[in-house]
Each structure stands twice: as C-alpha cells, then as structure tokens.
Amino acid sequence: MRKEASAVVAGIFVLSLLVAAEFQLGTVMAGDSSKCMAVPPYVAESCAAGDVVFDGFRVCCDFLRRAGAECNAFYLREIAAAGVDDVGLFSGCKHGF
C-alpha cells in the first residue's frame, strides 16, 4: 500500500507539471491550430492516468475538508502511516483550495 500511495503522490506532482506546461503550450498554439500535432499516445495515456490520480486526491482532500481542523492533524498522521511520503500536499485541503 505504501508503494501505491507514493506512486499516487509522485503522479500528482508530475501531472501538475505536465498540466502547467500543456496549458502554456495550449495558449500559445490556440491562435493557429494548423501548427498543432496529434496528441501522442503516451500523452493521452498519461492524461487518462492523471484523471484517476486526481480523483483519488480529490477524495482524500474532500474528506480532510469535511473533517475540520481539530481532526486533520490526526488524519494526516494516519495518511502518512499508510504510505504518503509528503502529507504537505494535502495542506491546502483544509482551507478549501
């Protein structure tokens, strides 16, 4: 379970970088779509995997948001014990992003 949680966290980080890069690229190319190439299969597969990763992140984040500040420290320790290496990724959840 620890490996899966670490993979999810790593995936979230990598995908957030990819989304930021793709957004910037997309805004540059939006004016002339004739310059756009087809999405490579590995990118499409990564985007599909990212959808699953972000859904998992949202479930955890929504739970922490509903739990309230008095329980979040306890829950974050449990999440770390389950294998999440950087529980700081969830720090914004308690504030409602």
C-alpha positions as a printed NumPy array, in Angstrom:
array([[  0.   ,   0.   ,   0.   ],
       [  2.911,   2.328,   0.728],
       [  4.243,   1.957,  -2.821],
       [  0.831,   2.743,  -4.306],
       [  0.448,   5.856,  -2.14 ],
       [  3.936,   7.044,  -3.067],
       [  3.176,   6.447,  -6.73 ],
       [ -0.017,   8.483,  -6.436],
       [  1.833,  11.383,  -4.812],
       [  4.582,  11.257,  -7.429],
       [  1.947,  11.082, -10.146],
       [  0.163,  14.129,  -8.781],
       [  3.391,  16.139,  -8.823],
       [  4.399,  15.068, -12.325],
       [  0.929,  15.61 , -13.712],
       [  0.655,  19.054, -12.18 ],
       [  3.872,  19.976, -14.006],
       [  2.552,  18.486, -17.244],
       [ -0.766,  20.292, -16.929],
       [  1.021,  23.595, -16.353],
       [  3.287,  23.007, -19.359],
       [  0.422,  21.892, -21.594],
       [ -1.691,  24.874, -20.547],
       [  1.083,  27.273, -21.501],
       [  1.685,  25.449, -24.771],
       [ -2.036,  25.365, -25.489],
       [ -2.429,  29.093, -25.028],
       [  0.428,  29.761, -27.446],
       [ -0.954,  27.397, -30.09 ],
       [ -4.614,  28.353, -29.713],
       [ -4.397,  31.032, -32.393],
       [ -3.313,  28.736, -35.229],
       [ -4.434,  25.135, -34.923],
       [ -2.723,  24.206, -38.204],
       [  0.534,  24.109, -36.239],
       [ -0.899,  21.601, -33.744],
       [  0.159,  17.992, -33.962],
       [ -1.875,  14.989, -32.885],
       [ -1.63 ,  14.059, -29.225],
       [  0.949,  11.256, -28.926],
       [ -0.462,   8.018, -27.481],
       [  1.798,   8.176, -24.407],
       [  0.445,  11.656, -23.613],
       [ -3.17 ,  10.514, -23.985],
       [ -2.464,   7.529, -21.717],
       [ -0.767,   9.773, -19.152],
       [ -3.736,  12.14 , -19.189],
       [ -6.114,   9.241, -18.599],
       [ -3.947,   8.006, -15.709],
       [ -3.844,  11.544, -14.339],
       [ -7.621,  11.619, -14.225],
       [ -7.572,   8.624, -11.859],
       [ -4.818,  10.174,  -9.741],
       [ -6.668,  13.473,  -9.386],
       [ -9.889,  11.648,  -8.485],
       [ -8.026,   9.877,  -5.671],
       [ -6.53 ,  13.145,  -4.491],
       [ -9.972,  14.792,  -4.516],
       [-11.48 ,  12.008,  -2.387],
       [ -8.779,  12.435,   0.256],
       [ -8.909,  16.218,   0.09 ],
       [-12.716,  16.342,   0.384],
       [-12.555,  14.06 ,   3.42 ],
       [ -9.985,  16.297,   5.131],
       [-12.   ,  19.409,   4.305],
       [-15.149,  17.95 ,   5.899],
       [-13.257,  16.62 ,   8.923],
       [-12.314,  20.027,  10.254],
       [ -9.125,  21.422,  11.711],
       [ -9.388,  19.607,  15.042],
       [ -9.089,  16.199,  13.333],
       [ -6.769,  16.977,  10.422],
       [ -3.5  ,  16.533,  12.332],
       [ -4.667,  13.086,  13.465],
       [ -5.804,  12.116,   9.967],
       [ -2.613,  13.364,   8.326],
       [ -0.573,  11.121,  10.651],
       [ -2.753,   8.169,   9.591],
       [ -2.338,   9.078,   5.928],
       [  1.449,   9.25 ,   6.396],
       [  1.399,   5.855,   8.114],
       [ -0.482,   4.484,   5.088],
       [  2.495,   5.418,   2.917],
       [  2.098,   9.005,   1.738],
       [  5.6  ,  10.472,   1.832],
       [  4.582,  14.135,   1.637],
       [  1.358,  14.862,   3.51 ],
       [  2.106,  18.532,   2.9  ],
       [  0.453,  18.02 ,  -0.489],
       [ -2.836,  17.888,   1.405],
       [ -2.264,  21.02 ,   3.479],
       [ -4.422,  23.127,   1.17 ],
       [ -7.349,  20.739,   1.549],
       [ -8.285,  22.031,   4.966],
       [ -8.561,  25.528,   3.512],
       [-10.762,  24.575,   0.601],
       [ -8.299,  25.437,  -2.205]])
